[in-house]
Coordinates of N, CA and C in Angstrom, one line a residue:
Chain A
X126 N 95.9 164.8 100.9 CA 95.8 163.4 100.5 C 96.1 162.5 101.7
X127 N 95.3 161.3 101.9 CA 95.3 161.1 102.9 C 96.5 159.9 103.0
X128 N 97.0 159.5 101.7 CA 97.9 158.2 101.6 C 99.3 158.7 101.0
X129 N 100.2 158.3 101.4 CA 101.4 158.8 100.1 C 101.3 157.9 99.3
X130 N 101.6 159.4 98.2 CA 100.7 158.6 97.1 C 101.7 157.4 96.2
X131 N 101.4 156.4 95.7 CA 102.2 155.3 94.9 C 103.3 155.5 94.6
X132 N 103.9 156.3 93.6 CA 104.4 157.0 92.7 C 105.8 157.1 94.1
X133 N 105.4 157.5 95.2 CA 106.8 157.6 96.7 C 107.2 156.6 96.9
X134 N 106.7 155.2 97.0 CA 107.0 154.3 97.6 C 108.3 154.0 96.6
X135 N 108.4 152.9 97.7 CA 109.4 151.2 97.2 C 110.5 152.3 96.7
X136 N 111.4 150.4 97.0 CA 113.0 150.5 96.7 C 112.2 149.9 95.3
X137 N 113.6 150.7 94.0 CA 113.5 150.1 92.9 C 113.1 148.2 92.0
X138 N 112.4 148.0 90.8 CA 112.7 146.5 91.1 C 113.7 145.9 90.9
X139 N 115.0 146.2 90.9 CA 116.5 146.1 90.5 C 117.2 146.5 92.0
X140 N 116.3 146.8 92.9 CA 117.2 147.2 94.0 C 117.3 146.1 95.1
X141 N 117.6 145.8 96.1 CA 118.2 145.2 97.6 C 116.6 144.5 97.3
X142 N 116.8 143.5 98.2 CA 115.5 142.4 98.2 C 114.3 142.7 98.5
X143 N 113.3 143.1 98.1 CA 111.9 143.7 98.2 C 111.2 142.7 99.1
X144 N 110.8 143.6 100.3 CA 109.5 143.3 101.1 C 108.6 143.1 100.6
X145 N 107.2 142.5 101.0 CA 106.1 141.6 100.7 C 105.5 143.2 100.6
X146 N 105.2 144.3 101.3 CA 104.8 145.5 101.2 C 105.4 146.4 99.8
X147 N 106.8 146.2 99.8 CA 107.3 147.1 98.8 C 106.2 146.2 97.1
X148 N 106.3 144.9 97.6 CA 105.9 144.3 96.2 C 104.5 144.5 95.7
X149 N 103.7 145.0 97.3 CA 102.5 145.4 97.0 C 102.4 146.8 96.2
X150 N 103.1 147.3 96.7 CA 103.3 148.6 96.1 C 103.4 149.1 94.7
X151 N 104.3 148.6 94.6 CA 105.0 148.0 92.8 C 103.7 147.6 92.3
X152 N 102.7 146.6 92.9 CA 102.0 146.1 92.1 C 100.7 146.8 91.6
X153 N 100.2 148.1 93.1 CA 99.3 148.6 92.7 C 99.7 149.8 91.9
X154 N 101.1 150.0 91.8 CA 101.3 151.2 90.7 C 101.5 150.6 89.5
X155 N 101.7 149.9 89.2 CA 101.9 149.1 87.7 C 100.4 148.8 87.8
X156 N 99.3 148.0 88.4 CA 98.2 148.0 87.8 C 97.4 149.2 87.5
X157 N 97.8 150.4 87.9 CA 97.1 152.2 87.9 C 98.1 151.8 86.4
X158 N 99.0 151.6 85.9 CA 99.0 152.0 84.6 C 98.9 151.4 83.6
X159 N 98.4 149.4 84.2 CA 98.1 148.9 83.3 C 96.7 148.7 82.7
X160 N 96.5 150.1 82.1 CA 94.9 150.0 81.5 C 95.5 151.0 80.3
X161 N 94.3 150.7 79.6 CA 94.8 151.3 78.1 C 94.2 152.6 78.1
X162 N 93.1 153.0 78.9 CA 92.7 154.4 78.6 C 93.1 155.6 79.9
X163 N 94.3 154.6 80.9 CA 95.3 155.6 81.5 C 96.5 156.0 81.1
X164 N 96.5 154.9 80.4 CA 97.9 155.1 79.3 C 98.1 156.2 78.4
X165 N 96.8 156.4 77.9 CA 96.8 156.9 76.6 C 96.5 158.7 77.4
X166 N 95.7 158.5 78.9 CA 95.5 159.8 78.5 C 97.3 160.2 79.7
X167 N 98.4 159.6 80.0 CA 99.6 159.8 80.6 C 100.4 160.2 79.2
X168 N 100.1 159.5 77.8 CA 100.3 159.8 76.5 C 100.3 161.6 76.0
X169 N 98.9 161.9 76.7 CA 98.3 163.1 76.6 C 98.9 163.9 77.0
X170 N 99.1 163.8 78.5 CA 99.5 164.8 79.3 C 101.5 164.7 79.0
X171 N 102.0 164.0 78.6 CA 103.0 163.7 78.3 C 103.4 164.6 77.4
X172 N 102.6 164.8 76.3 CA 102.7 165.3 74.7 C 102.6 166.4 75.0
X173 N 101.8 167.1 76.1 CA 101.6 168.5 76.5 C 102.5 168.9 77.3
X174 N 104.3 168.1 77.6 CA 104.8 168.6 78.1 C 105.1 169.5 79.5
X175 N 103.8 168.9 80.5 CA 103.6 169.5 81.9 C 102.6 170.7 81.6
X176 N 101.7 171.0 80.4 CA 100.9 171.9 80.9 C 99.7 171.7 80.9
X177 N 98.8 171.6 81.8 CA 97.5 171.6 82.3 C 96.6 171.2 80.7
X178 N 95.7 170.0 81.5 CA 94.9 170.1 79.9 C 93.6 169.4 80.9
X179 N 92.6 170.2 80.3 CA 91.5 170.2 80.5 C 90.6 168.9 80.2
X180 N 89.8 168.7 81.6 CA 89.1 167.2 81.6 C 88.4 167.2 80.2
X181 N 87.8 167.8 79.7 CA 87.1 168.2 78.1 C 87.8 167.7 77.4
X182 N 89.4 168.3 77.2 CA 90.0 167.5 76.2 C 90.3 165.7 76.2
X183 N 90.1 165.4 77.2 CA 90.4 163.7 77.1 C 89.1 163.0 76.9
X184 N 88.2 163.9 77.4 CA 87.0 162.8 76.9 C 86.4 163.2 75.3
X185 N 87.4 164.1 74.7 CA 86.5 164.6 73.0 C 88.3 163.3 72.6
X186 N 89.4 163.2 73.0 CA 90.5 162.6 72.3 C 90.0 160.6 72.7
X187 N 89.5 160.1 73.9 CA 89.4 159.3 74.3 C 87.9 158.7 73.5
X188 N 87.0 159.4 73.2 CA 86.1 159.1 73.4 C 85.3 158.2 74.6
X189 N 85.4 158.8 75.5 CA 84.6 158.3 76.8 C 83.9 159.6 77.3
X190 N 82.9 158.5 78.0 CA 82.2 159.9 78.7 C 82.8 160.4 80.1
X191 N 82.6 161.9 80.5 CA 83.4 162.4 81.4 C 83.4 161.4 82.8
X192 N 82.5 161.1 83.4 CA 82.6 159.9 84.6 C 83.6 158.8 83.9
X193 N 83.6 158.5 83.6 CA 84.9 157.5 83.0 C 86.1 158.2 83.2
X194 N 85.9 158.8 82.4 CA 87.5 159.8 82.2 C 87.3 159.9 83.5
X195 N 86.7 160.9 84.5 CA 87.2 161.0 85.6 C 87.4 160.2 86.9
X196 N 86.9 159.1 86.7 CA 87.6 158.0 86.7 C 88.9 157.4 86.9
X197 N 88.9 157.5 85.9 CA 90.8 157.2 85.3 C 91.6 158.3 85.9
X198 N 91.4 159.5 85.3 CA 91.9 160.6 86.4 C 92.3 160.4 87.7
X199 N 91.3 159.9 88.5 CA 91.5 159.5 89.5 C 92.6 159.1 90.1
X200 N 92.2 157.4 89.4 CA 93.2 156.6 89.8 C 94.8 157.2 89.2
X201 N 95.3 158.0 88.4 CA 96.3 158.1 88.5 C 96.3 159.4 89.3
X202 N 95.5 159.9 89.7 CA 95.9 161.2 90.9 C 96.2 160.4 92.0
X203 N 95.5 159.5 92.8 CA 95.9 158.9 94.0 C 97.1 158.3 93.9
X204 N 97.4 157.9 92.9 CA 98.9 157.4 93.0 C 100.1 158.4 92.8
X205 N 99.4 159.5 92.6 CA 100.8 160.5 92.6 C 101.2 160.6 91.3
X206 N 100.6 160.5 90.3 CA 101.2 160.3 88.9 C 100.6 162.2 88.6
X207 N 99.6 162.7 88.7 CA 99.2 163.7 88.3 C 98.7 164.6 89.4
X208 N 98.6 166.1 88.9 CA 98.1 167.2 89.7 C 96.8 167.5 89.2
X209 N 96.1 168.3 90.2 CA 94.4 168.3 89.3 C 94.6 170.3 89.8
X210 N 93.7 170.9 89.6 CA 93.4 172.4 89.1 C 92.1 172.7 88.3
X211 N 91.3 173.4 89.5 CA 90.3 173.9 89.5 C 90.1 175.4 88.5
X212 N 89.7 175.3 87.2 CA 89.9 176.6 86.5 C 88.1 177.0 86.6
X213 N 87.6 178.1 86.7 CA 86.2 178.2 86.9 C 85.5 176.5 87.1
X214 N 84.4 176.4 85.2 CA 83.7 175.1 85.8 C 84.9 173.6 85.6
X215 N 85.8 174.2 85.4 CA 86.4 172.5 84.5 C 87.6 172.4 85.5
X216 N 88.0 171.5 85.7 CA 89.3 170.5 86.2 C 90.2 170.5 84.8
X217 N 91.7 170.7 85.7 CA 92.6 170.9 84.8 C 93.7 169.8 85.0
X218 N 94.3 168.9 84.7 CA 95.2 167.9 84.9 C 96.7 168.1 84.4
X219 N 97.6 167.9 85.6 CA 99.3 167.7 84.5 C 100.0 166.7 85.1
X220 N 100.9 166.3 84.5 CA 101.8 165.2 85.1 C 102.6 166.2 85.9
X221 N 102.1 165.4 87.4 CA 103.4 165.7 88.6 C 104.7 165.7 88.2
X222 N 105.2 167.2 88.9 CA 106.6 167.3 88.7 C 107.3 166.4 89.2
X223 N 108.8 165.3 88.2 CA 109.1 164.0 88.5 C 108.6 162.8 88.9
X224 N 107.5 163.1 88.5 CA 106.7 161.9 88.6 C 107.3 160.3 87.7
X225 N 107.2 161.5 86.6 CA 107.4 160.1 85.2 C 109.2 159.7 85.9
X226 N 109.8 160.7 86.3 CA 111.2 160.6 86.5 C 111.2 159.3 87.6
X227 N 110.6 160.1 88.8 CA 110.3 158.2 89.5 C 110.3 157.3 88.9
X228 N 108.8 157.1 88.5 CA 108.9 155.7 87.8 C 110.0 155.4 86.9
X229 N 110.6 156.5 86.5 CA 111.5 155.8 85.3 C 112.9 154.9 86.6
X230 N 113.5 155.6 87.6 CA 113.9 155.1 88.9 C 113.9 154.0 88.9
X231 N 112.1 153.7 89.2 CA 111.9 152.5 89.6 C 112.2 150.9 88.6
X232 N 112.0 151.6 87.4 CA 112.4 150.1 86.7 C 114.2 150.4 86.0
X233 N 115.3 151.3 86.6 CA 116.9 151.6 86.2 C 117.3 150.2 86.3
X234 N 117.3 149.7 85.4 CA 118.4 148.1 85.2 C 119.6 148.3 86.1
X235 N 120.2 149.5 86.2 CA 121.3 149.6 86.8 C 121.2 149.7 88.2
X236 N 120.2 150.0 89.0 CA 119.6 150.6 90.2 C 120.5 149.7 91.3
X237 N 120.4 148.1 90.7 CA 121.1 147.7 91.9 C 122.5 147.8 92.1
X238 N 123.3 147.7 91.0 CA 124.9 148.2 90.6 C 125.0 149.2 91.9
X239 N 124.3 150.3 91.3 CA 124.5 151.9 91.9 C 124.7 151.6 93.3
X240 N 123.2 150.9 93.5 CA 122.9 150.5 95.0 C 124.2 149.8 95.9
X241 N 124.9 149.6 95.0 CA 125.6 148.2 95.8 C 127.5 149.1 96.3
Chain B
X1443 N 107.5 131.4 69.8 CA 106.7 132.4 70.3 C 106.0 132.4 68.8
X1444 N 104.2 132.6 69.5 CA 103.4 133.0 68.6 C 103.8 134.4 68.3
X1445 N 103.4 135.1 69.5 CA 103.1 136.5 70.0 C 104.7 137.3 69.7
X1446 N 104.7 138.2 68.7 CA 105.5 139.5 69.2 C 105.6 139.3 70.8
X1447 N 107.1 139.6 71.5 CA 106.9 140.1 72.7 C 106.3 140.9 73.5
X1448 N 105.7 141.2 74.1 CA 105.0 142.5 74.5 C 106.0 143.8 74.5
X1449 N 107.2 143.1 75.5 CA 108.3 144.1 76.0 C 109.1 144.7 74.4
X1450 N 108.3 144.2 73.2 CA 108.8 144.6 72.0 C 108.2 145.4 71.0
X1451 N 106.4 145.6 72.2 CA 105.7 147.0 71.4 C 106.3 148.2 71.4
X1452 N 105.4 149.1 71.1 CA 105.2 149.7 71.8 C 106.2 151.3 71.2
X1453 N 105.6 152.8 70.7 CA 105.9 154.0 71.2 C 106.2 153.9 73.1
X1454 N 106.7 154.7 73.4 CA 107.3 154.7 74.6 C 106.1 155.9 75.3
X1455 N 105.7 155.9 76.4 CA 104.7 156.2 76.9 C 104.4 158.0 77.2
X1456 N 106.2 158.7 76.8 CA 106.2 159.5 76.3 C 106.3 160.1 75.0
X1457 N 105.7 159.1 74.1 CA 106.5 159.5 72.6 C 105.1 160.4 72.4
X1458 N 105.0 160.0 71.1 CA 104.1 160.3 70.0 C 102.5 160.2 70.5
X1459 N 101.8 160.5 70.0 CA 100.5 160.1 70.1 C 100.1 158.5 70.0
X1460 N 99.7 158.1 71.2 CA 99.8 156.6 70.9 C 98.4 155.7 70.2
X1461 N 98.3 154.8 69.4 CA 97.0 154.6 68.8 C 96.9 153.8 69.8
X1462 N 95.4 153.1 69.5 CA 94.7 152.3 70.5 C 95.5 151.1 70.7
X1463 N 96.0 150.4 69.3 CA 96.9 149.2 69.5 C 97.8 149.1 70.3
X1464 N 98.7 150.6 70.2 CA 99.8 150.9 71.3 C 99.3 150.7 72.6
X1465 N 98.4 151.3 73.6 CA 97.6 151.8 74.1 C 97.3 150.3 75.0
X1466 N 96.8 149.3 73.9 CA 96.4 147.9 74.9 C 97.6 147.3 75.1
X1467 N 98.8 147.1 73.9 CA 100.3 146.7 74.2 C 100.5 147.0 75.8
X1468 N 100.9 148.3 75.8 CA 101.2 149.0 77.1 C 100.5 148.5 78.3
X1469 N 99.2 148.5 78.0 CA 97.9 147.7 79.4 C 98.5 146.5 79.8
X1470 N 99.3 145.8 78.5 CA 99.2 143.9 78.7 C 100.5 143.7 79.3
X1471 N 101.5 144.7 79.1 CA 102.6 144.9 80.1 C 102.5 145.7 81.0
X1472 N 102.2 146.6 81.1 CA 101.8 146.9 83.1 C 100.9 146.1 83.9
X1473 N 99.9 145.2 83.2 CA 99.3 144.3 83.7 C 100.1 143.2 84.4
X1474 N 101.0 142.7 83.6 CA 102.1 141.7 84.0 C 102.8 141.9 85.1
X1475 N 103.1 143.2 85.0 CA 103.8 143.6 86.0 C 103.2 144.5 87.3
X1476 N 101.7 144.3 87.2 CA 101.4 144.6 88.2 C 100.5 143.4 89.0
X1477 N 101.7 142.8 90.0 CA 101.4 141.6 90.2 C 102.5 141.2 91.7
X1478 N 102.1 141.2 92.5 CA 103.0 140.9 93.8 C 103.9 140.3 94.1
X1479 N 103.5 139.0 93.3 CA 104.4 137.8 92.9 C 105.8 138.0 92.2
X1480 N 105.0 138.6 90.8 CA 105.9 138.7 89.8 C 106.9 139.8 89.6
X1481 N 106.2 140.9 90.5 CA 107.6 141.9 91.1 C 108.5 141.3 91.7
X1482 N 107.9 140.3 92.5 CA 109.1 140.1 93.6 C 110.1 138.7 92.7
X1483 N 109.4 138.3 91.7 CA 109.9 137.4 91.0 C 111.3 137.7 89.8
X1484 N 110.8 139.4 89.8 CA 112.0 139.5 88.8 C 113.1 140.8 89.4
X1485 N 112.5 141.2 90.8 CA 113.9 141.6 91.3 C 114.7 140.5 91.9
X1486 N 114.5 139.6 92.2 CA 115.1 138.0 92.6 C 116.0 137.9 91.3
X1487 N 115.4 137.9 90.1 CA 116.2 137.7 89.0 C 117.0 138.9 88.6
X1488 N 116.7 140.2 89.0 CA 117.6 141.0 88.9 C 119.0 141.2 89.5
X1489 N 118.7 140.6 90.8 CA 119.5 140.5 91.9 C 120.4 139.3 91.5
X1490 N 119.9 138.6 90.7 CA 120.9 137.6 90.2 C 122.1 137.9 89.0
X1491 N 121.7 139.5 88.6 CA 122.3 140.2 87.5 C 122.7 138.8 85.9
X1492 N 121.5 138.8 85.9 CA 121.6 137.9 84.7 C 122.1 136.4 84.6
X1493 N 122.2 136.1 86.2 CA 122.5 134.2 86.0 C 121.4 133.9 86.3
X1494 N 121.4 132.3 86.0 CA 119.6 132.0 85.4 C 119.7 131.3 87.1
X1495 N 118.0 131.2 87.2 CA 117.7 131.0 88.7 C 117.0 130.2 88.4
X1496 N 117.1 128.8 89.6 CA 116.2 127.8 89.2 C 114.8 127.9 90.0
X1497 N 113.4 127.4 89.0 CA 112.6 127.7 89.9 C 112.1 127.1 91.1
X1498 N 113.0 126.2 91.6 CA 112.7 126.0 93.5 C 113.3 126.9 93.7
X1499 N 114.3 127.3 93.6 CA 114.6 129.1 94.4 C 113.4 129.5 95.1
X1500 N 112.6 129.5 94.0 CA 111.3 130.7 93.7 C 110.3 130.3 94.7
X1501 N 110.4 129.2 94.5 CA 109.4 128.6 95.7 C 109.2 129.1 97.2
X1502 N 110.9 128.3 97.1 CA 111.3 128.9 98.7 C 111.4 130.3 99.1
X1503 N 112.0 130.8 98.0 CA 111.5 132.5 98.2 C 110.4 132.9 98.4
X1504 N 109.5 132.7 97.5 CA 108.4 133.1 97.6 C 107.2 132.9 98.6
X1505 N 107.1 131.8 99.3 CA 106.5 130.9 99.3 C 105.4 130.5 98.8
X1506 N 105.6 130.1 98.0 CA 104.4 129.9 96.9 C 104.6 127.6 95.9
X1507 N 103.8 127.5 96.1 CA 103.4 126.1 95.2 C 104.2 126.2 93.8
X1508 N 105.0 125.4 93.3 CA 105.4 125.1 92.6 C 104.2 125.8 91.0
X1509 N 103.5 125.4 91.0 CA 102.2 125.5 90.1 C 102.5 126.8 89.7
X1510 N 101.8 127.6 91.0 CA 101.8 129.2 91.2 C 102.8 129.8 90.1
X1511 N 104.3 129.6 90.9 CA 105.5 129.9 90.4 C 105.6 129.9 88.8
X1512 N 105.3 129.2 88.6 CA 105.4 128.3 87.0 C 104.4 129.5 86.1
X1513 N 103.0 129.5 87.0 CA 102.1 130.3 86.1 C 103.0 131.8 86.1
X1514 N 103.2 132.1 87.1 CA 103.5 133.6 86.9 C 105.1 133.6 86.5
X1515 N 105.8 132.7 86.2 CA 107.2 132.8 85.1 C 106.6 132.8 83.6
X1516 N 105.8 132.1 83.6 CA 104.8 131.9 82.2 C 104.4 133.5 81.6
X1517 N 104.3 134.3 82.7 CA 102.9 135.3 82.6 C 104.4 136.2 81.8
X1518 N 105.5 136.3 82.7 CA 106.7 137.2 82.2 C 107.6 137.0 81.1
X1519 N 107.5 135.7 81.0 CA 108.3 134.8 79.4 C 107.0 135.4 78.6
X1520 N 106.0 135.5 78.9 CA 105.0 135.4 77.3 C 105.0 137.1 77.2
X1521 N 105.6 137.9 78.2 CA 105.6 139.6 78.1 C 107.0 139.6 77.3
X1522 N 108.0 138.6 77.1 CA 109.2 138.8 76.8 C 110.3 139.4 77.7
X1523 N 110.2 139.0 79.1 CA 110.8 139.5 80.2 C 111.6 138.7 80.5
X1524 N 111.8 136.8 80.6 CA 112.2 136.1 80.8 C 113.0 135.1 80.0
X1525 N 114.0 134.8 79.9 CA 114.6 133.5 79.2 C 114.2 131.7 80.1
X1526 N 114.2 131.2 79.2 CA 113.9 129.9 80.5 C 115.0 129.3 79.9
X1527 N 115.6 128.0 80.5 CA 116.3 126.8 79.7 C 116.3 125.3 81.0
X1528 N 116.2 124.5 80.3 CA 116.4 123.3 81.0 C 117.3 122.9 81.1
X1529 N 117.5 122.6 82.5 CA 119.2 121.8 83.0 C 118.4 120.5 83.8
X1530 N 118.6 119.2 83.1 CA 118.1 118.2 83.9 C 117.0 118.2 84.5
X1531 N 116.5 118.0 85.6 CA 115.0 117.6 85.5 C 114.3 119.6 85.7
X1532 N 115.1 120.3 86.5 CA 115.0 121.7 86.4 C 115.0 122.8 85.4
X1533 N 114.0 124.2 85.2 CA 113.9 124.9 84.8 C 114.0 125.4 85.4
X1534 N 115.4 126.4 84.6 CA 116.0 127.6 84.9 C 115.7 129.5 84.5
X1535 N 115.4 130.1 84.5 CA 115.3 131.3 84.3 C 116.3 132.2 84.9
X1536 N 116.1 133.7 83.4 CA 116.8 134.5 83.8 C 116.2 135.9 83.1
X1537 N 117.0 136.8 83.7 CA 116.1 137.9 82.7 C 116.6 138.4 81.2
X1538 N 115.5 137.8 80.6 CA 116.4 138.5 79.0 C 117.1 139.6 78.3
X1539 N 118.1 139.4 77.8 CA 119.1 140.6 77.9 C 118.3 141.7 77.1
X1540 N 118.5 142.9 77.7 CA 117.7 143.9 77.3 C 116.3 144.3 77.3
X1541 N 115.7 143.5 78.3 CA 114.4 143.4 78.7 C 114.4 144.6 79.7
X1542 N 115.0 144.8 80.5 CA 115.0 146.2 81.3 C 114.8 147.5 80.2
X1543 N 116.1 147.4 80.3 CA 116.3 148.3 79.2 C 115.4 148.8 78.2
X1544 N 114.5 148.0 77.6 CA 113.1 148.5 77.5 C 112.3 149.0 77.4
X1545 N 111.7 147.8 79.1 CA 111.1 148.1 79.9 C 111.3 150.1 79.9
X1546 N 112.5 150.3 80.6 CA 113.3 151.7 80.8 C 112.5 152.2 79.9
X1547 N 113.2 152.1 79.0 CA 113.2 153.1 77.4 C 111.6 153.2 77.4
X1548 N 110.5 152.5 77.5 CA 108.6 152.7 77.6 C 108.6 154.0 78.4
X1549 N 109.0 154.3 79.7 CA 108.4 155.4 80.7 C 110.0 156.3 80.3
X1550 N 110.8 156.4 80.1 CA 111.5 157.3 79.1 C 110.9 159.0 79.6
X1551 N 111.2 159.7 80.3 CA 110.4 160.9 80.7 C 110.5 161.9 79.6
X1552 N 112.0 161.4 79.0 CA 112.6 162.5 78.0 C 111.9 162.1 76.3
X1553 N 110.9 160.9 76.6 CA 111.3 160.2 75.0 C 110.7 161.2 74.1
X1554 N 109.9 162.1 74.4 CA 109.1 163.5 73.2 C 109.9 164.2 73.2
X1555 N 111.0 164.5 73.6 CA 112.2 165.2 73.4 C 113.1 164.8 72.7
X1556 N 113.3 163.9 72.5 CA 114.4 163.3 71.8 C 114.0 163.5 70.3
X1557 N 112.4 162.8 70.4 CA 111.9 162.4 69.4 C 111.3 163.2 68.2
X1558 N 111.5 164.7 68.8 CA 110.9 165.7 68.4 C 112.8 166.4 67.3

């Protein structure tokens, strides 16, 4: 990967005074999950508890066509939110280990307390 | 408020199977918050740990036009993130109690576990 991915960055938004960079940051990872058909498929992979689910499955539960879906995929793979896996012809997707745990980090009401 | 809060939809992004309604809820608050401005506008208010902040603060923080500021306090009061109140010719903000908290509780890593 050529970027670290979103999902690493930034101090919390409850932590020590955020750089013009950290806010960029924050803002391209909250826009990767402000769409409704990345949501739904972080929903998916959520409900499956970390185990691999196949690009097939989100576009028969989504109804979208596979470029779409992979698509979306995408953008939460670049951000670090998910892992991808090559099984013969199909792509397999899971939520990155502590991924969701990060973000959950990033918005801890308490974050700056701790911090301080 | 016309609107339900946004920050008052909502299965949590680990819960249940989410419907579509859920699904755009979730879009119309990561959307909000994915915004450079308005990150940097409510760790300011975090940092304030719940005393209300007037919006020239915001200005001078931010550096941003009066206008600006106002639109994107607007954007986080109508997600149900902000309290406003008037003190003399100024408006004040602060973050509404239990708005993190939440916020939190949506990305919840554990919430299909609990819930199960």
């Amino acid at each position: 990967m050529k970027h670290l991915p979103v999902i690493n960055c930034c101090t919390p938004l409850a932590g020590s005074s955020l750089s013009n960079e950290e806010a960029v940051e924050l803002e391209r990872l909250f826009r990767v999950l402000g769409d409704r058909h990345r949501v739904r498929i972080l929903n998916i992979l959520l409900r499956a508890r970390g185990e691999p689910v196949c690009v097939c499955e989100f576009t028969s539960e989504l109804g979208l066509a596979q470029p779409t879906v992979s698509y979306h995929l995408k953008q939460l793979r670049d951000a670090g939110l998910l892992d991808r896996e090559k099984r013969g012809t199909f792509a397999y997707f899971r939520i990155r280990p502590n991924a969701m745990e990060r973000l959950h980090s990033l918005v801890e009401p308490a974050a700056l307390a701790r911090a301080v």
